[in-house]
Short mmCIF file of C-alpha atoms in Angstrom, two decimals:
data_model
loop_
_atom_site.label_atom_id
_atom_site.label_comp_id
_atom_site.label_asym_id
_atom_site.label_seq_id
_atom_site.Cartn_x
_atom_site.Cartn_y
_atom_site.Cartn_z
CA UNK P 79 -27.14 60.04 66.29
CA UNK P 80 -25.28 58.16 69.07
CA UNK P 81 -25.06 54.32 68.39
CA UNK P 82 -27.01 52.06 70.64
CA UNK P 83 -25.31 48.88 69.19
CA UNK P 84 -21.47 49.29 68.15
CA UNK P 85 -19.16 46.31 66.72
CA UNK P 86 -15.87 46.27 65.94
CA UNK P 87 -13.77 43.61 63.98
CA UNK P 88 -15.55 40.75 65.86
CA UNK P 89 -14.09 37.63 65.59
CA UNK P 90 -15.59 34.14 66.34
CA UNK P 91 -13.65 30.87 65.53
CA UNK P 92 -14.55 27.25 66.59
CA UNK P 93 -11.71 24.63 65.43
CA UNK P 94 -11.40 25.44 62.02
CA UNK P 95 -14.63 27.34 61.42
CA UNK P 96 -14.43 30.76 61.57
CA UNK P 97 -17.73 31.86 62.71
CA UNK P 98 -17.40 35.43 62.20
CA UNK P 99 -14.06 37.07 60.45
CA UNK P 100 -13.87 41.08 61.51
CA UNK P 101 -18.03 42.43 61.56
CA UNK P 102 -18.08 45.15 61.83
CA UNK P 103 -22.10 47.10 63.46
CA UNK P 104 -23.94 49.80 63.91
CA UNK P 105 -27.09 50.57 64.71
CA UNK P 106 -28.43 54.00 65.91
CA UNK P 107 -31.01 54.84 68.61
CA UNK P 108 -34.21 54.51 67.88
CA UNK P 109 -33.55 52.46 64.98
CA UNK P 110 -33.79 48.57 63.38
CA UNK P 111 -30.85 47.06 62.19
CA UNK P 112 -32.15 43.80 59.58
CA UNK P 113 -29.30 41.25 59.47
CA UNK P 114 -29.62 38.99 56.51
CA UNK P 115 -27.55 36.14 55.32
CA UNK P 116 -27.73 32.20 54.23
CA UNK P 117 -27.83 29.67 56.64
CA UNK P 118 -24.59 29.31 58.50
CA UNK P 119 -23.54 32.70 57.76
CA UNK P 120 -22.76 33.94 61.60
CA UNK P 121 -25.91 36.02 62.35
CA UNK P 122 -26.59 33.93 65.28
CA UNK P 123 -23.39 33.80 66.51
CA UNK P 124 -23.22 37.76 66.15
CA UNK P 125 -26.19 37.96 68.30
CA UNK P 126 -24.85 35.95 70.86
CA UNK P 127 -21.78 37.78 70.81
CA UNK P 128 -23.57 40.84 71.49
CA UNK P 129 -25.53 39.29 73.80
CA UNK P 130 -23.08 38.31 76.49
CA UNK P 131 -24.21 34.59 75.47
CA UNK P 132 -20.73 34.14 73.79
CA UNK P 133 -17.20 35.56 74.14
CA UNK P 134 -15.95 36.67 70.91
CA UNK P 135 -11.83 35.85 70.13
CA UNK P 136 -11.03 39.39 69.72
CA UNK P 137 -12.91 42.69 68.62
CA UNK P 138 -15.26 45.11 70.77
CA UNK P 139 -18.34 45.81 71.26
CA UNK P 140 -20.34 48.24 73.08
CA UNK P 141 -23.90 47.55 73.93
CA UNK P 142 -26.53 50.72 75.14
CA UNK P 143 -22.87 52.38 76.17
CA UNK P 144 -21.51 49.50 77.96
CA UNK P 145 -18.69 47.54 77.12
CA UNK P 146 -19.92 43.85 76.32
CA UNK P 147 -16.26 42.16 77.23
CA UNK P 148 -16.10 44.57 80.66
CA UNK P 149 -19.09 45.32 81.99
CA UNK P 150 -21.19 41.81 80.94
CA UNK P 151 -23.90 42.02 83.66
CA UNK P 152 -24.58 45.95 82.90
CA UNK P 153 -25.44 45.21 79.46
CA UNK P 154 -27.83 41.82 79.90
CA UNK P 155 -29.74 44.69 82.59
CA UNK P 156 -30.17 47.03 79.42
CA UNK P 157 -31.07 44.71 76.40
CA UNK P 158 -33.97 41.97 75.67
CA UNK P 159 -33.50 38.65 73.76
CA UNK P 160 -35.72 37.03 71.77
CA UNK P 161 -33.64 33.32 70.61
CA UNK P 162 -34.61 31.36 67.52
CA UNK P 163 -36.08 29.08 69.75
CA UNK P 164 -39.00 29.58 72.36
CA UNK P 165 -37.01 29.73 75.96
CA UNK P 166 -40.33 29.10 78.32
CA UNK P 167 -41.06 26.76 80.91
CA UNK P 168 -43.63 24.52 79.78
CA UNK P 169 -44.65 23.69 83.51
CA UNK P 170 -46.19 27.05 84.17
CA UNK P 171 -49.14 28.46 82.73
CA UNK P 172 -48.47 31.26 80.85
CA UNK P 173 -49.47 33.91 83.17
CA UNK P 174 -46.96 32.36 85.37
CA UNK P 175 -44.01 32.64 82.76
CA UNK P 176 -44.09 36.45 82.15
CA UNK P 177 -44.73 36.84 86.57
CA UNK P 178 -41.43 34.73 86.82
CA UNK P 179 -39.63 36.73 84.31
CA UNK P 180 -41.08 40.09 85.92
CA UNK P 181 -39.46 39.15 89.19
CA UNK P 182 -36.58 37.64 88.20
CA UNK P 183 -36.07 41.38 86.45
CA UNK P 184 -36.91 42.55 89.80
CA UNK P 185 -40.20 43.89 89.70
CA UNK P 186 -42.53 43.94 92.71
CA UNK P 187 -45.00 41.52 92.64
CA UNK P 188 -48.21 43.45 91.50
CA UNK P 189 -46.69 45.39 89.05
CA UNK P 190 -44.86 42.01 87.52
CA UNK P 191 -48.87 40.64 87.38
CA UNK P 192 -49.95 44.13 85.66
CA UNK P 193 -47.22 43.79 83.37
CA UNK P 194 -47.67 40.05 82.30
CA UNK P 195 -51.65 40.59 82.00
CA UNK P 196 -50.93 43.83 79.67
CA UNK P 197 -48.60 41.19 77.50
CA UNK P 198 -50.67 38.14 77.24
CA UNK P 199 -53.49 40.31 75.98
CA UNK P 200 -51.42 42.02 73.45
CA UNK P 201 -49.69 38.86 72.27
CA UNK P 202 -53.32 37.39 71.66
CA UNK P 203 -52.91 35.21 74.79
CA UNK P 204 -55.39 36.12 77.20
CA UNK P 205 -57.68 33.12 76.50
CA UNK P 206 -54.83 30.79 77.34
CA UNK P 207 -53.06 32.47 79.99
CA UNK P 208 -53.80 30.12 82.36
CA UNK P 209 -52.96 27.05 80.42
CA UNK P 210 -49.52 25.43 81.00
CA UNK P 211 -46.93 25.88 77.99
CA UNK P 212 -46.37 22.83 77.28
CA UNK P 213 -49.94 22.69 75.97
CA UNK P 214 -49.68 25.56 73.84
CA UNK P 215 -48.75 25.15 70.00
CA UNK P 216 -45.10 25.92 68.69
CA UNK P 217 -46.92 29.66 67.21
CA UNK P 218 -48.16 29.98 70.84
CA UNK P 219 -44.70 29.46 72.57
CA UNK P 220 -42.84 32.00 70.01
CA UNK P 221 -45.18 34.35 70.87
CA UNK P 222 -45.19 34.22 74.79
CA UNK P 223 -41.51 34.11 74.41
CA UNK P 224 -41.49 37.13 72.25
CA UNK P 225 -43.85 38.63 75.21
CA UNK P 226 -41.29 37.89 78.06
CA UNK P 227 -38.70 39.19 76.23
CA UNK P 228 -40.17 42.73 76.21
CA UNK P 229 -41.42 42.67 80.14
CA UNK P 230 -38.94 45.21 81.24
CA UNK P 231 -39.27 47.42 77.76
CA UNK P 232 -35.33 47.31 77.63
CA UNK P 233 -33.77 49.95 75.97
CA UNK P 234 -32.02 47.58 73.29
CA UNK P 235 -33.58 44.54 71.99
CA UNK P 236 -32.07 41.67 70.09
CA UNK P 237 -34.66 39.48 67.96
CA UNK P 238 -33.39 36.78 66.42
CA UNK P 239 -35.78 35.43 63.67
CA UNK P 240 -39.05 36.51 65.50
CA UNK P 241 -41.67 35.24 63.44
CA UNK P 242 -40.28 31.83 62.65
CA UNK P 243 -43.54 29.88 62.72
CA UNK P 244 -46.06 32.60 63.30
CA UNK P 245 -48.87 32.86 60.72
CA UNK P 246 -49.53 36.11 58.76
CA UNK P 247 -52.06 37.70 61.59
CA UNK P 248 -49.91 37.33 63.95
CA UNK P 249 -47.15 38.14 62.49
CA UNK P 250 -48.06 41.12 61.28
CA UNK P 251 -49.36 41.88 65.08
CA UNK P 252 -45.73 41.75 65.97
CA UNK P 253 -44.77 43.73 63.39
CA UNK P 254 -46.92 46.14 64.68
CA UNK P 255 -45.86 45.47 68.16
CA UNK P 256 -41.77 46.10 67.24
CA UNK P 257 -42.93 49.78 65.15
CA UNK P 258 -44.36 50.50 68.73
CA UNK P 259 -40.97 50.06 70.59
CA UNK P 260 -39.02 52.00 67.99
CA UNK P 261 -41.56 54.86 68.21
CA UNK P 262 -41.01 55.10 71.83
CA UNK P 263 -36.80 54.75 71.05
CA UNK P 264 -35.85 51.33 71.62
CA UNK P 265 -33.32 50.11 69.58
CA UNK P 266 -33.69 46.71 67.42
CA UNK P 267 -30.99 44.07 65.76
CA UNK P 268 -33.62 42.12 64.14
CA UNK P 269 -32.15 38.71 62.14
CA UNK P 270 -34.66 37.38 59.91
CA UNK P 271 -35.16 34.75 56.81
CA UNK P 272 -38.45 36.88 56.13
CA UNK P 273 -36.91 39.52 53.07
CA UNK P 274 -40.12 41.46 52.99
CA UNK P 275 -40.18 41.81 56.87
CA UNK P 276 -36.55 43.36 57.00
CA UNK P 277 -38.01 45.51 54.19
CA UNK P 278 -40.75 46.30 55.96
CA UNK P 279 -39.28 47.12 59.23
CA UNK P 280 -35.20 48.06 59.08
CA UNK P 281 -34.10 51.31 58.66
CA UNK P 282 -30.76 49.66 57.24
CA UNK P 283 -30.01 46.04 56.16
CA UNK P 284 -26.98 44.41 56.53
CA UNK P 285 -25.81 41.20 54.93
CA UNK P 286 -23.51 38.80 55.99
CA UNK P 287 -22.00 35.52 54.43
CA UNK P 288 -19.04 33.26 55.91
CA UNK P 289 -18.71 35.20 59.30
CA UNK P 290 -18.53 39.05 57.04
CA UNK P 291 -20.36 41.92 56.19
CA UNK P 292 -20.47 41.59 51.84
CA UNK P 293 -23.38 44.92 51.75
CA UNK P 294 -25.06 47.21 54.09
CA UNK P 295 -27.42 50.13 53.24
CA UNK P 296 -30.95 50.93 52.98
CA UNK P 297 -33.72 48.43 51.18
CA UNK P 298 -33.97 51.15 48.29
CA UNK P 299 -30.07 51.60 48.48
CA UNK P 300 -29.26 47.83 48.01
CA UNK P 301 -31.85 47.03 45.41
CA UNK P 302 -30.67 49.67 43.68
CA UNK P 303 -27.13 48.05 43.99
CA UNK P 304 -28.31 44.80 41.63
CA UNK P 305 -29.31 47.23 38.58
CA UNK P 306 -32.46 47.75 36.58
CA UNK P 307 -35.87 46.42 36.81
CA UNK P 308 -37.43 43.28 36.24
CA UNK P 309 -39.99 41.09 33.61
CA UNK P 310 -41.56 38.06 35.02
CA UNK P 311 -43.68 36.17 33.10
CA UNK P 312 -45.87 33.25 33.60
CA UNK P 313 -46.76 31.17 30.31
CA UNK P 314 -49.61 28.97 29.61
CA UNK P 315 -47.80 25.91 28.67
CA UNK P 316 -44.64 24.38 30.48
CA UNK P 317 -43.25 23.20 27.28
CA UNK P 318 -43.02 27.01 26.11
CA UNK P 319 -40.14 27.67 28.76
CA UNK P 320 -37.40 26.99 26.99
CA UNK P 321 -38.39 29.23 24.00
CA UNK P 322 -39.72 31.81 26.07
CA UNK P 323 -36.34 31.60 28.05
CA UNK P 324 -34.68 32.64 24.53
CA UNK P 325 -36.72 35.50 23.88
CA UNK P 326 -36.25 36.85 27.30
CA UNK P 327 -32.43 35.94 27.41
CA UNK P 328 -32.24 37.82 23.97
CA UNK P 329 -34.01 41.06 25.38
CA UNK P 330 -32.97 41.49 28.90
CA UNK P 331 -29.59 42.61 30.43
CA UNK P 332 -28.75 39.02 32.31
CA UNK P 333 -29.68 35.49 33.25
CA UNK P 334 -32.93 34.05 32.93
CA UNK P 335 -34.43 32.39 36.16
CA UNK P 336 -36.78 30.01 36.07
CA UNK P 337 -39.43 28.38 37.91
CA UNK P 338 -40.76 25.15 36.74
CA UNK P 339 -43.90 24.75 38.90
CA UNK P 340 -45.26 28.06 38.44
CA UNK P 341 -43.85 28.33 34.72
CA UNK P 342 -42.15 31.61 35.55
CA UNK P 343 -39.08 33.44 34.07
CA UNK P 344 -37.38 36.38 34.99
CA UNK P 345 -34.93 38.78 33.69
CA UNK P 346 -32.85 41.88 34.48
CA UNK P 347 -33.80 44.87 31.77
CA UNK P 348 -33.29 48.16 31.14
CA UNK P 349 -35.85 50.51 29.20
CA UNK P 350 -39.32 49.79 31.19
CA UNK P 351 -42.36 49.71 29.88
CA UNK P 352 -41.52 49.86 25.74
CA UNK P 353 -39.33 46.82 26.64
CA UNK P 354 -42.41 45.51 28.29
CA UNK P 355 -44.37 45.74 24.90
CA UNK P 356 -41.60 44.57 22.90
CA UNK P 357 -41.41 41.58 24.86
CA UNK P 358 -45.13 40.81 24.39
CA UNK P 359 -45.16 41.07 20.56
CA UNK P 360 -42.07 38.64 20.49
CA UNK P 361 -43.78 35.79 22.95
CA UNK P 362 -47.17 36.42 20.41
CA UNK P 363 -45.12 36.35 17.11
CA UNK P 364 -43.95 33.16 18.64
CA UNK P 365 -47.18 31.69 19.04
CA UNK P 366 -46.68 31.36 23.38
CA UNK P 367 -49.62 31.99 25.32
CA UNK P 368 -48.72 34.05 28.32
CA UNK P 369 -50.96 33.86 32.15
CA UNK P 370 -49.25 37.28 32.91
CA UNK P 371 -46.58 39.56 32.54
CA UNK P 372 -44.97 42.24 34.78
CA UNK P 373 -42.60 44.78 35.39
CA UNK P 374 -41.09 45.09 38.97
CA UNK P 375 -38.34 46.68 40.87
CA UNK P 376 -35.63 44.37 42.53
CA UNK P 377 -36.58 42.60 45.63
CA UNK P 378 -34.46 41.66 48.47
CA UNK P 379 -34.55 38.23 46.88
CA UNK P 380 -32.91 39.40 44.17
CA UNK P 381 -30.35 41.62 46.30
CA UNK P 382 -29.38 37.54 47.78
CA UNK P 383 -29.03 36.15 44.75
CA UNK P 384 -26.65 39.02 43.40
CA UNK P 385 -24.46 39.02 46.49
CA UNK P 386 -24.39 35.10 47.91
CA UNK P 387 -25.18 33.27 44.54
CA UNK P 388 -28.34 32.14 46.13
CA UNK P 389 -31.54 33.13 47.49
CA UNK P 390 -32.52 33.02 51.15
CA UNK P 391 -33.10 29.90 53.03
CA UNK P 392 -35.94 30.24 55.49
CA UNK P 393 -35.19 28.47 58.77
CA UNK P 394 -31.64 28.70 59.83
CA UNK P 395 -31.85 26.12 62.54
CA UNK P 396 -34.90 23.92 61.31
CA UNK P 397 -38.37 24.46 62.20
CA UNK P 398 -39.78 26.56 64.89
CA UNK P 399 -40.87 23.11 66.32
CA UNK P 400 -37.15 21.34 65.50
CA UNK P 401 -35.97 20.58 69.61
CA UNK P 402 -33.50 23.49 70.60
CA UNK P 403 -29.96 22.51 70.06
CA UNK P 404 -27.31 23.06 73.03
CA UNK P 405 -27.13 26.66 73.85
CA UNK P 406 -29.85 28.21 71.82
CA UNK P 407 -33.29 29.33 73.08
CA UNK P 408 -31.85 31.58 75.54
CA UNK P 409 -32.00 34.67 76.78
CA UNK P 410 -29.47 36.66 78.37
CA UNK P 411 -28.49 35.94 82.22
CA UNK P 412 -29.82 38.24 84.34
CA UNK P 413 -27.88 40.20 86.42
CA UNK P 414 -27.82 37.74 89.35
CA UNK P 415 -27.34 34.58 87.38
CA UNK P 416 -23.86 33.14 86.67
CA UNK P 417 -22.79 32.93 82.76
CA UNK P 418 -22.00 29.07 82.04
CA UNK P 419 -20.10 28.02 79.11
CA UNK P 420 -22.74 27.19 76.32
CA UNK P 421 -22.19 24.47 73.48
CA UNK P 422 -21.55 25.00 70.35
CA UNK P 423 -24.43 25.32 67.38
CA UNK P 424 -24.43 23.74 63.80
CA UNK P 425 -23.90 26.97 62.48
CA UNK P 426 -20.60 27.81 64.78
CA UNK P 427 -19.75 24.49 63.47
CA UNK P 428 -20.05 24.35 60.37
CA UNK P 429 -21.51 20.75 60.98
#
């Protein structure tokens, strides 16, 4: 299967930061590529990269079969962009916002209207549609954003943490929304601080820390990669941690984690359910009251704290309602608007 999205040693450096050190994508038609890493670990800046938003130092990359370096204003007519931050204007209703976008993509008029009505009702906006933006809630503006990013259908679509600030229904209506696109073959990059929605949606996950890929496979294929299944329990009493902690450290295959405010500890183990059992008779002999007790695969939690030393952060540039920094919330140029020069982010920073 061709690749819709191909990089190649892409490099990004600003002063002394290198942003990205060599990644090295790709992500087939038809498919959904989940980029994961910590804050600050150069997913943005690979999106932007790919995006035509940013020039990369050196490496190549080929968007929908067009050269990204060569052939910028090809690619921004092929892909969509979705920005961590809601790019709208909050002087026009919202009806107005996916017309403008429609005709800036050079639609005619009526079917630019036919195509924003069929989005606002989709995106649960239809009530509001004729509201201005800048009255609608931060949930409201990532979602007509997320709508005007999809008015053309492009054939490659770049998401960069989508459902930052949506609630569960509605997030789950976009999830349902970006299953749609692949179905009919659009290709996704999808960057998110949500593990279960890269496990829900990507056909392969890749991870990235300090401007490299450290792991790329499939959700099965990288869970698999941290070893063995998992006991969590919750006890009764807080002040049965630490000796709970011992029995669990003394029967599992690694270290114990611990969570104070839910009284939960977890362990890496090998032999299943008779371990299970085992550890049950210990915690009673012990006299420790347990809430509950499980045994679970790996998450992609887990997968984060076996490859970065540290679990996901969720919001990699604040809060969907934190005030865009300089050069983010964007989508790509269209193909008769100049590129400017775009300031630097925190993240390309290092700051």
């Amino acid at each position: 299967m061709p690749a819709a999205i191909h990089a190649e040693g892409l490099v990004k450096t600003f002063g002394d930061v290198r942003a990205l050190d060599g990644v090295d994508l790709d992500v087939p038609e038809g498919t959904v590529l989940g980029l994961l890493g910590p804050n600050g670990a150069g997913k943005t800046t690979a999106v932007r990269c790919l995006t035509t938003l940013l020039r990369p130092d050196s490496g190549r990359a080929v968007v929908a079969g067009i050269d990204v370096l060569k052939n910028p204003n090809d690619v921004r007519r092929s892909i969509g962009l979705s920005g961590q931050f809601a790019a709208v204007d909050e002087y026009l209703t919202g009806r107005e916002n996916l017309r403008m976008v429609g005709q800036l993509y050079q639609l005619k008029s009526k079917a630019a209207k036919v195509r924003a009505d069929e989005l606002l009702e989709r995106f649960g906006l239809a009530d509001a549609a004729d509201r201005t933006a800048k009255t609608y809630s931060g949930g409201m503006r990532r979602r007509l954003d997320l709508a005007a990013a999809l008015v053309v259908s492009p054939p490659v679509m770049f998401m960069d943490e989508p459902t930052t600030g949506l609630d569960p229904r509605n997030r789950l209506a976009l999830w349902e929304v970006i299953q749609e696109l692949v179905a009919g073959g659009t290709t996704l990059l999808l960057t998110t601080q949500y593990l279960e929605e890269a496990d829900h949606l990507a056909h392969d996950i890749c991870v990235v820390d300090h401007g490299k890929v450290i792991a790329r496979g499939t959700s099965d294929q990288l869970k698999a990669r941290t070893g063995g299944e998992r006991v969590e329990v919750v006890v009764h009493e807080r002040e049965h941690m630490t000796t709970a902690s011992g029995v669990l450290a003394a029967l599992g295959k690694g270290e114990v984690s611990t969570e104070q405010h839910t009284r939960k500890l977890t362990v890496p183990v090998d032999g299943g359910a008779k371990l299970l059992a085992e550890v049950i008779r210990e915690l009673d002999s012990r006299g420790i009251e347990i809430d509950d007790i499980g045994l679970r695969r790996p998450t992609l939690d887990d997968v984060f704290l076996s490859l970065t030393g540290h679990a996901a952060e969720a919001g990699e540039s604040g809060g969907p309602d934190s005030p865009p920094r300089p050069g983010e919330g964007q989508r790509p140029r269209l193909p008769m608007e100049p590129v400017t020069p775009t300031a630097t982010t925190d993240e390309e920073t290092g700051r």
